[in-house]
Coordinates of C-alpha atoms in Angstrom, one line a residue:
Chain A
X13 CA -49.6 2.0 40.0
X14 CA -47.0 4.3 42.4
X15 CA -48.4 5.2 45.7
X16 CA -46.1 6.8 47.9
X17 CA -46.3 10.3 49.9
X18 CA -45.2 13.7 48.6
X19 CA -43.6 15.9 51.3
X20 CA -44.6 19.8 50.3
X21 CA -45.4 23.1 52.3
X22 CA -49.1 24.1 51.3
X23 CA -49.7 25.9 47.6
X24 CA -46.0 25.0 46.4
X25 CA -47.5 25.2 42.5
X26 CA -44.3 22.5 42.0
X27 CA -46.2 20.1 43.8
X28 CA -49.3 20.7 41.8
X29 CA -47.9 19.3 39.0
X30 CA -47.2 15.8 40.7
X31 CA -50.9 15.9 42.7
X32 CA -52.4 16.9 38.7
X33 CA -50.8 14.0 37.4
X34 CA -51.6 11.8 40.2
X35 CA -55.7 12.6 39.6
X36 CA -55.0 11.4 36.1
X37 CA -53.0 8.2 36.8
X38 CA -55.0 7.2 39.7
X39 CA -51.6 6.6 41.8
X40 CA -52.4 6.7 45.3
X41 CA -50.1 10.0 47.0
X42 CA -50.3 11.2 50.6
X43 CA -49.2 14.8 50.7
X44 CA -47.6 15.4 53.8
X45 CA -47.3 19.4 54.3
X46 CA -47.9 20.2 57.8
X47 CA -47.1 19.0 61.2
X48 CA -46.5 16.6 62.6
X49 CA -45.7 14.7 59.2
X50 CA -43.7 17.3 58.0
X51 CA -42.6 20.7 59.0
X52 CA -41.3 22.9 56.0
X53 CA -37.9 24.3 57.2
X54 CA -37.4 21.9 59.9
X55 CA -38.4 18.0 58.6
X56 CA -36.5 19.0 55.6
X57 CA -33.3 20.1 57.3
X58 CA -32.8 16.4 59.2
X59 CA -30.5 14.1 58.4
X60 CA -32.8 11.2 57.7
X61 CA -34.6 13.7 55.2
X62 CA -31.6 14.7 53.4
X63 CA -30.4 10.9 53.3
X64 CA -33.3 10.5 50.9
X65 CA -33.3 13.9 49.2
X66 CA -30.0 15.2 49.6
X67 CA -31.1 18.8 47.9
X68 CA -33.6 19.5 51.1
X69 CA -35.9 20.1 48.9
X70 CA -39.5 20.0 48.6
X71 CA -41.6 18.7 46.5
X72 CA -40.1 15.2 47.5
X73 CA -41.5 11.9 46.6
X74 CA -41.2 8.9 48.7
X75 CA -42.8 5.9 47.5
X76 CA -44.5 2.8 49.9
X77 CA -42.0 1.0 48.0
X78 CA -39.0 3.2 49.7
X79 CA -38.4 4.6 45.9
X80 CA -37.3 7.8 46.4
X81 CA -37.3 10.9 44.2
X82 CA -36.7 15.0 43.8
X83 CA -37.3 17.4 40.9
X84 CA -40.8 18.1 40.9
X85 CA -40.9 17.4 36.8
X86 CA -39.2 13.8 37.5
X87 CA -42.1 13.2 40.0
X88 CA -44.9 14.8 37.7
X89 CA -43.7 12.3 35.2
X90 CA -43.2 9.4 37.2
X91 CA -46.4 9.8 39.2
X92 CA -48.4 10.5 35.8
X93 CA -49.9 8.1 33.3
X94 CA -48.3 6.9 29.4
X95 CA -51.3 9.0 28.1
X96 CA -49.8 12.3 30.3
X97 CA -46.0 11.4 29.8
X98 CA -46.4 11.2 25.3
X99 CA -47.2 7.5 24.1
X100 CA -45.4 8.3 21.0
X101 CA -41.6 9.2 20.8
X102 CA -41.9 12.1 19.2
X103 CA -45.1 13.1 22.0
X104 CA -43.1 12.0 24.6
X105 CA -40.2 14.5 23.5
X106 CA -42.5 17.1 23.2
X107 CA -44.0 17.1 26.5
X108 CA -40.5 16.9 28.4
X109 CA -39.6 19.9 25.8
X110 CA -42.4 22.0 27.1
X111 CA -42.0 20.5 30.9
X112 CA -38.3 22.5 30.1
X113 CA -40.0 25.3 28.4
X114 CA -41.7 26.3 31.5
X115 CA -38.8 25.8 33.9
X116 CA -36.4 27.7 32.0
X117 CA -38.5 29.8 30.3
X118 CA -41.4 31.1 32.1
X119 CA -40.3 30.8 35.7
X120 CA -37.5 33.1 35.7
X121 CA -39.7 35.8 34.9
X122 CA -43.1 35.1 36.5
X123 CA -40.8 34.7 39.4
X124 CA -39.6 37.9 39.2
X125 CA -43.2 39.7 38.3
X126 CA -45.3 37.9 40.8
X127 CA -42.5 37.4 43.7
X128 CA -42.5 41.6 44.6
X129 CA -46.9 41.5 45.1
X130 CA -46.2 38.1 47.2
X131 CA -44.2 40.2 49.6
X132 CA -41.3 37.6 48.7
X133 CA -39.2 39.6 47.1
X134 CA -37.9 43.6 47.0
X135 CA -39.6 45.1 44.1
X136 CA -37.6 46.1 41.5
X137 CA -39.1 48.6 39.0
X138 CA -36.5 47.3 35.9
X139 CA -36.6 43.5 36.9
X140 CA -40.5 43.7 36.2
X141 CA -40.9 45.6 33.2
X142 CA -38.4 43.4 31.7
X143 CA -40.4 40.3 33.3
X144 CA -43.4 42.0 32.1
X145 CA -42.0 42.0 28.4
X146 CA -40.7 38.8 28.7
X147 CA -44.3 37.0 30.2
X148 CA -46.1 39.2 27.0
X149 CA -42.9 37.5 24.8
X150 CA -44.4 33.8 26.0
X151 CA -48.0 34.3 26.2
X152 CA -47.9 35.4 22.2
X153 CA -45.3 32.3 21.6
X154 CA -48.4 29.9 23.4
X155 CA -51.0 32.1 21.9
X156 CA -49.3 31.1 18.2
X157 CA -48.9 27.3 19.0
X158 CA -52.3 26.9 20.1
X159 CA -54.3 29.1 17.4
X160 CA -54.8 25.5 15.9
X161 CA -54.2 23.0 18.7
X162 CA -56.5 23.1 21.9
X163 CA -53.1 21.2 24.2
X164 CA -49.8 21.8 23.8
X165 CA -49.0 17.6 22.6
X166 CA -51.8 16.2 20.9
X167 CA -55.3 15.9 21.3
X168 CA -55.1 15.4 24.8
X169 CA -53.7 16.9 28.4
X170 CA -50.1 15.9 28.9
X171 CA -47.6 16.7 31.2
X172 CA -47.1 19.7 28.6
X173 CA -50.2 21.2 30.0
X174 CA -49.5 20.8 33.6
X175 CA -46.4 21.9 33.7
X176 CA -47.0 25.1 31.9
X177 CA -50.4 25.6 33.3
X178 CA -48.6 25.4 36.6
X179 CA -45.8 27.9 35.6
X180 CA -48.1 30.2 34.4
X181 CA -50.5 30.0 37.6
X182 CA -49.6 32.5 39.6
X183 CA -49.4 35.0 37.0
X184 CA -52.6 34.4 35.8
X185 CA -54.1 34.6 39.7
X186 CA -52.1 37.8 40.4
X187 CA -50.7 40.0 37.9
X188 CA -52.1 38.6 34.3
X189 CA -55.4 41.4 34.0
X190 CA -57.7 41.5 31.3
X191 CA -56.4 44.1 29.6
X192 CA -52.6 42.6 29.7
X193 CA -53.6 38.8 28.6
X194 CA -56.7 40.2 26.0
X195 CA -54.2 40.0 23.3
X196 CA -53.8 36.1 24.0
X197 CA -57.1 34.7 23.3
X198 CA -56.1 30.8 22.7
X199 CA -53.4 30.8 25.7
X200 CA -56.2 32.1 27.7
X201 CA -58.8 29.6 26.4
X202 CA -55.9 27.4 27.3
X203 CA -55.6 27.6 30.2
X204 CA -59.1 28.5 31.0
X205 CA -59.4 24.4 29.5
X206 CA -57.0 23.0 31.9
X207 CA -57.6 24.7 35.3
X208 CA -61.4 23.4 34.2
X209 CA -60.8 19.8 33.9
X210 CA -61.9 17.6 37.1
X211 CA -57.8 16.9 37.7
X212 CA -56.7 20.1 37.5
X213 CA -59.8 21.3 40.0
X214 CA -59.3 18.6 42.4
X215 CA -56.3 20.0 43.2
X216 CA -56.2 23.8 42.2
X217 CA -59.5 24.5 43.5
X218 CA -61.7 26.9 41.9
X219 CA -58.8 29.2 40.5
X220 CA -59.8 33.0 40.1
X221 CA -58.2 34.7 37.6
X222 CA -56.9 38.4 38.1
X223 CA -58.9 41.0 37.6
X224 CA -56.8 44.0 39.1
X225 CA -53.2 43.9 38.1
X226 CA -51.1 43.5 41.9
X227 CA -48.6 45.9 42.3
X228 CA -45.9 45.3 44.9
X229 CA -46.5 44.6 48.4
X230 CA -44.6 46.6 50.1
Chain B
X6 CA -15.8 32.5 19.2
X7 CA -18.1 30.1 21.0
X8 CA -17.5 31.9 24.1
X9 CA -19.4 35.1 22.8
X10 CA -22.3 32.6 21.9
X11 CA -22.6 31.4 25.3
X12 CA -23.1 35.4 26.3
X13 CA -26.2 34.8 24.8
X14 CA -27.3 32.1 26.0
X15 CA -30.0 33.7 29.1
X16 CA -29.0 31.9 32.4
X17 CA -30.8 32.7 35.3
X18 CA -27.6 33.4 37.3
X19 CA -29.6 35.0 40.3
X20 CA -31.8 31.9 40.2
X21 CA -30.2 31.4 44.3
X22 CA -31.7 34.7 45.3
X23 CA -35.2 33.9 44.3
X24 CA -35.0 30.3 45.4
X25 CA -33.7 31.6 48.9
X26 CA -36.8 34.1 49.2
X27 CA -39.3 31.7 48.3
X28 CA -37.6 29.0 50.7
X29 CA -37.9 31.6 53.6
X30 CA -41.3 32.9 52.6
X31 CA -42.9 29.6 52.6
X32 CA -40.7 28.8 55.5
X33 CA -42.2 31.6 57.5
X34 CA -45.9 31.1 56.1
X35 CA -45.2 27.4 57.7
X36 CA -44.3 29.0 61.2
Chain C
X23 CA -33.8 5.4 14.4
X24 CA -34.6 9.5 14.6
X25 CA -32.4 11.1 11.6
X26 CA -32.3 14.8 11.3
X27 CA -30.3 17.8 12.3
X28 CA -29.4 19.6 14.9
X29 CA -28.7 23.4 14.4
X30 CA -26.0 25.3 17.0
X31 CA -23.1 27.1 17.3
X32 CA -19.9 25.3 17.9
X33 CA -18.6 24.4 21.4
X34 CA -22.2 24.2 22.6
X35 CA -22.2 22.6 26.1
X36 CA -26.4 21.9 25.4
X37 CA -25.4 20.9 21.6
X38 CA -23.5 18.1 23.3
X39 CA -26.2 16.0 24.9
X40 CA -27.8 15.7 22.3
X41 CA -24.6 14.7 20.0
X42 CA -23.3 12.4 23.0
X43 CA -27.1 10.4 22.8
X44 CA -26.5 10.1 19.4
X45 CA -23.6 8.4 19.2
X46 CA -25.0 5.4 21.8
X47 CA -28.3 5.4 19.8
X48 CA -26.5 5.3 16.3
X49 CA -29.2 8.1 15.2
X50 CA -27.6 10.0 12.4
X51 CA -27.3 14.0 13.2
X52 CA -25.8 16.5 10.9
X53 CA -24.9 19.4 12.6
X54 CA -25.0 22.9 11.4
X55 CA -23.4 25.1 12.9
X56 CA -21.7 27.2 10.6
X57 CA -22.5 29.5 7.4
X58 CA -23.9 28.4 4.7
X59 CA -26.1 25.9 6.2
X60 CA -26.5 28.0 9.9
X61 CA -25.8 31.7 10.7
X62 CA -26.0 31.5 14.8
X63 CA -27.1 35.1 15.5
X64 CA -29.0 35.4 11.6
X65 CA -30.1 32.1 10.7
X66 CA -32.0 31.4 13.9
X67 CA -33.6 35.3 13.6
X68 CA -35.5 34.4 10.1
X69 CA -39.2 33.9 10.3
X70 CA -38.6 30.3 8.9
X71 CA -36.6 29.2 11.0
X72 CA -38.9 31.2 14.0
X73 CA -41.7 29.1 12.7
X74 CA -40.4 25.9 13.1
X75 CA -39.0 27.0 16.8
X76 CA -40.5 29.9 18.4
X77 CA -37.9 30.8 20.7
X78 CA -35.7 31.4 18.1
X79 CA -32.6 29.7 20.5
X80 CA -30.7 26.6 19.9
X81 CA -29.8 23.9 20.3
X82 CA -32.6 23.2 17.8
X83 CA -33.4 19.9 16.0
X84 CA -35.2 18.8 12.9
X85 CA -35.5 15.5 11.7
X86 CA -35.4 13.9 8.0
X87 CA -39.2 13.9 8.6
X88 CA -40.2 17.4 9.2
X89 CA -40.7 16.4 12.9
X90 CA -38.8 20.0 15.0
X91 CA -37.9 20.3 19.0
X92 CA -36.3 22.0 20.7
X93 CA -35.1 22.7 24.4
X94 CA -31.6 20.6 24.8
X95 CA -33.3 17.9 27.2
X96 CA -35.6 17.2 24.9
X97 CA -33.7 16.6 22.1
X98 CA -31.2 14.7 23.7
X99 CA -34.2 12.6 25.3
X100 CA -35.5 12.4 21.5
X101 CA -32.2 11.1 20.2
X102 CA -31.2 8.5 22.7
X103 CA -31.9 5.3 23.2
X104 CA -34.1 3.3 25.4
X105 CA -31.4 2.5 27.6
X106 CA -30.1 6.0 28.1
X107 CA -33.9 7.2 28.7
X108 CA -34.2 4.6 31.6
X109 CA -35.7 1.2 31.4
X110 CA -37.7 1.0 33.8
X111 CA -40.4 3.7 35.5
X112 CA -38.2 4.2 38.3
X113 CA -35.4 4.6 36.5
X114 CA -36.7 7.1 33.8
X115 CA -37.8 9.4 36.4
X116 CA -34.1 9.0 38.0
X117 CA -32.9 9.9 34.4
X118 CA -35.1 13.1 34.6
X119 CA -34.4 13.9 37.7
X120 CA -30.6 14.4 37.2
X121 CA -31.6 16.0 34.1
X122 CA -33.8 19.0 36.1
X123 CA -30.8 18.8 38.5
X124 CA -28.2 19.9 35.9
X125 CA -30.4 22.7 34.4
X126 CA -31.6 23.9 37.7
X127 CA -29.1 23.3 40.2
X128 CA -25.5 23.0 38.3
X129 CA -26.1 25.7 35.2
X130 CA -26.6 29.1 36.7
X131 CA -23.9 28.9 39.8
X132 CA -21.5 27.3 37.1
X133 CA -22.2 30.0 34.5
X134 CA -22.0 33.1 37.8
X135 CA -18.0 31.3 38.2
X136 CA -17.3 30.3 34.8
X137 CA -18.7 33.1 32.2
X138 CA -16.3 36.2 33.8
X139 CA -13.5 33.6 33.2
X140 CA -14.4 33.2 29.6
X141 CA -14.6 37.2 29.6
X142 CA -18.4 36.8 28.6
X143 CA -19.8 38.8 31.9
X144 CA -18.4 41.0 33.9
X145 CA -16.8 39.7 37.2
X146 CA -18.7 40.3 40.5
X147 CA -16.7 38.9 43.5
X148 CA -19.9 38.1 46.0
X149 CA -21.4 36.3 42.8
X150 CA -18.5 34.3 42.1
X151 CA -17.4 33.7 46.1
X152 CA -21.1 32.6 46.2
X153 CA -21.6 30.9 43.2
X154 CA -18.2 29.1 44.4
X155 CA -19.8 27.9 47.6
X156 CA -22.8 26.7 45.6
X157 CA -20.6 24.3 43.0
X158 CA -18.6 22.7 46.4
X159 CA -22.3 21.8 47.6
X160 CA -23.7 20.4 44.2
X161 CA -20.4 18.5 43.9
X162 CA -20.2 17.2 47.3
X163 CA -24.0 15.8 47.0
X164 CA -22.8 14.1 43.7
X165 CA -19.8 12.4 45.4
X166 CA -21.9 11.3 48.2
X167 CA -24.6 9.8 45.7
X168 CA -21.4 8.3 43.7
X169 CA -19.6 6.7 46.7
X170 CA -21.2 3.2 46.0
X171 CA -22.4 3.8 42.1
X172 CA -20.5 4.1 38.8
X173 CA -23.1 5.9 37.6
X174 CA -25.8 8.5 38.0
X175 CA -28.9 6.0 37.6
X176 CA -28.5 2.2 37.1
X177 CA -25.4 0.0 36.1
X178 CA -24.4 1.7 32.8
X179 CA -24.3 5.3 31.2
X180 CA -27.7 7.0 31.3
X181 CA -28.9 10.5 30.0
X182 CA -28.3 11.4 33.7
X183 CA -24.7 11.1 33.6
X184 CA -24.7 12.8 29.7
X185 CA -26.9 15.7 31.4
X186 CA -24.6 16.8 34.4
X187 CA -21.7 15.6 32.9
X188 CA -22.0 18.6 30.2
X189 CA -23.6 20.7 32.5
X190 CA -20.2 20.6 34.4
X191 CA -17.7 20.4 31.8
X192 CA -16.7 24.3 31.7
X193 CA -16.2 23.8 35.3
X194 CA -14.0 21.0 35.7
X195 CA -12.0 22.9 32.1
X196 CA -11.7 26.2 33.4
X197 CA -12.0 26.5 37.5
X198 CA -12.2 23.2 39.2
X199 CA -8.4 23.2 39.8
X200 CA -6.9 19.8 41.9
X201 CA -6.5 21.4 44.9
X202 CA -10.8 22.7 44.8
X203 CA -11.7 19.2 43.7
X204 CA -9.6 17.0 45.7
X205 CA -12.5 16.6 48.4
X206 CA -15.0 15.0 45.6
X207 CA -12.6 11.7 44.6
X208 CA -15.9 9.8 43.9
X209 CA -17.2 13.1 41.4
X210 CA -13.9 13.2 40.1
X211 CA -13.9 9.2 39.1
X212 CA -17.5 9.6 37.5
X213 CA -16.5 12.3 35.6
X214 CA -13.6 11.2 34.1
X215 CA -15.3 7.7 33.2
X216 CA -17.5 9.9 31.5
X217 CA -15.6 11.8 29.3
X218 CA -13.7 8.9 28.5
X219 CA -16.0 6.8 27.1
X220 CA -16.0 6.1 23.4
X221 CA -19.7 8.1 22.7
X222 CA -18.5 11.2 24.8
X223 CA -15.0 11.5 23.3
X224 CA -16.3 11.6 19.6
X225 CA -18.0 14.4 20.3
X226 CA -15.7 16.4 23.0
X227 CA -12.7 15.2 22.1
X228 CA -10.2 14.8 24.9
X229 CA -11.1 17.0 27.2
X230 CA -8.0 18.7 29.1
X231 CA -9.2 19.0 32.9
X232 CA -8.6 22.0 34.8
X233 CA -4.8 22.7 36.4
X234 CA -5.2 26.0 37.6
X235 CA -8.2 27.4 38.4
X236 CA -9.1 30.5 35.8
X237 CA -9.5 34.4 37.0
X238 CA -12.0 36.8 35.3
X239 CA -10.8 37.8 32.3
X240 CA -10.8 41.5 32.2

């Protein structure tokens, strides 16, 4: 079973996805987010940190064992169990095909949706209607995969789950109103699934979704 | 030929913008 | 042994992973990528084809038994072999690691250099000066993980090495002239072990490196 810490700054949804597995797995993981174990922006910019994770990047994963690891999927997977990762090959390929899916699908534009009401980013009034169009674009592509399945592999949470569930989070917290994801009835029992189950709790906490679409927070 | 296919292919080439904002949102939110 | 094809267009970087695992697995892949048996622009736009893979983009793979993925990690992930997926726990989640590395860290500043070269996107000097800067980091990480390894996880070639290898090969054929790679010898050696072994070859050919670094092409 891996034990080990996982260096993070507080609410990095990347790091949900190895602290989600983790519940499922059992594997024992310190998360170390806050001074004096570590110090986003400063522990991350030593030389001893970038030794071990030469991006600089959090999440991080540093096993008891000294095993080191970055790429918050890569830790997801190695921190989950064979049920989360696929215990079939053709599971197995499926769940790193959606773990991709969400990456280089849904985070470009929840990023640029959701970043603008964070504060984190200028709004830009042609960047979010396309993000808008291109969020509506996925939710119906989930929507149609899951009229018939309740997860995304098989008949049970995988890795799939989390990592989309994850990538979808903050879109369904800030921006995703009722009216926007009514269309998307089985994405939304989806989800509503996964952000239920005891792993996904223990670490998301209760999660609320939106009820008032956020506009840009200027 | 290829080349024109690659055109299509949707690369988030700004991808360093938004990484840099979270970074220094979350780095700020951290004090 | 997976057995299927794998529909693309030709010259496609992503197509290559999966081609490259192939040939170490021995799994048997037709490719189509040209008319009559794939239309890239038409074929992947019919709602047959959309049914079998939603987001209608390829590479896109389906085997002799009616088993379909898609997303270019996956597939290659799908078609390799044991040993290129990582033997061990550690080293599978090493293997995914460099494989969320490539797609997130090496493809968009290589595309932002690369794509005005190609004349495929119009040239923006910051971009390019930036994305530049961005490469030199991403290669200078990958010489200082090389210095005392062969390759990118483990002893022998790994999905790892097949994943960053491609995700930098318009790099080091169109803009990674001598003089801007001379500082990364231990990159340099990787990748040319790489491209020279028997499994990469047979499906890039010989690949002609970089000797003077390519200008936008108005």
């Amino acid at each position: 079973m891996a034990a080990g810490t996982l260096y993070t700054y507080p609410e990095n949804w990347r790091a949900f996805k190895a602290l989600i597995a983790a519940q499922y797995s059992g594997a024992k993981v310190q998360v170390a987010s806050s001074p004096p174990q570590f110090h986003f922006g400063q522990t991350n910019k030593t030389p001893d940190f970038l030794k071990k994770f030469p991006l600089g990047k959090v999440p991080a994963f540093q096993g008891d064992d000294g095993f080191c690891l970055f790429e918050s999927n890569a830790i997801a997977h190695y921190l989950g169990s064979d049920a989360l990762r696929g215990s079939s090959k053709e599971a197995a390929a499926q769940v790193l095909q959606w773990m991709s899916f969400a990456d280089s699908e849904i985070v470009p534009p929840a990023s640029a949706w959701v970043f603008p009401t964070l504060g984190i980013m200028q709004y830009n009034k042609q960047a979010t209607e396309l993000a808008k169009e291109e969020v509506r674009r996925l939710l119906e592509l989930l929507n149609e995969h899951l009229k018939s399945r309740t997860f995304l592999v098989g008949e049970r949470v995988s890795l799939a789950d989390i990592s989309v569930a994850c990538a979808l989070l903050w879109l369904y917290k800030q921006v995703l109103e009722p009216a926007f994801r009514q269309p998307f009835p089985n994405t939304n029992r989806w989800f509503s699934t996964c952000i239920n189950q005891p792993q996904f709790r223990a670490v998301l906490g209760e999660v609320r979704l939106c009820e008032k679409m956020a506009q840009f927070d200027a | 030929m290829s080349a024109e296919h690659l055109a299509e292919e949707n690369i988030w080439f700004d991808k360093y913008r938004y990484d840099d904002a979270e970074r220094r949102y979350y780095e700020q939110m951290n004090g």
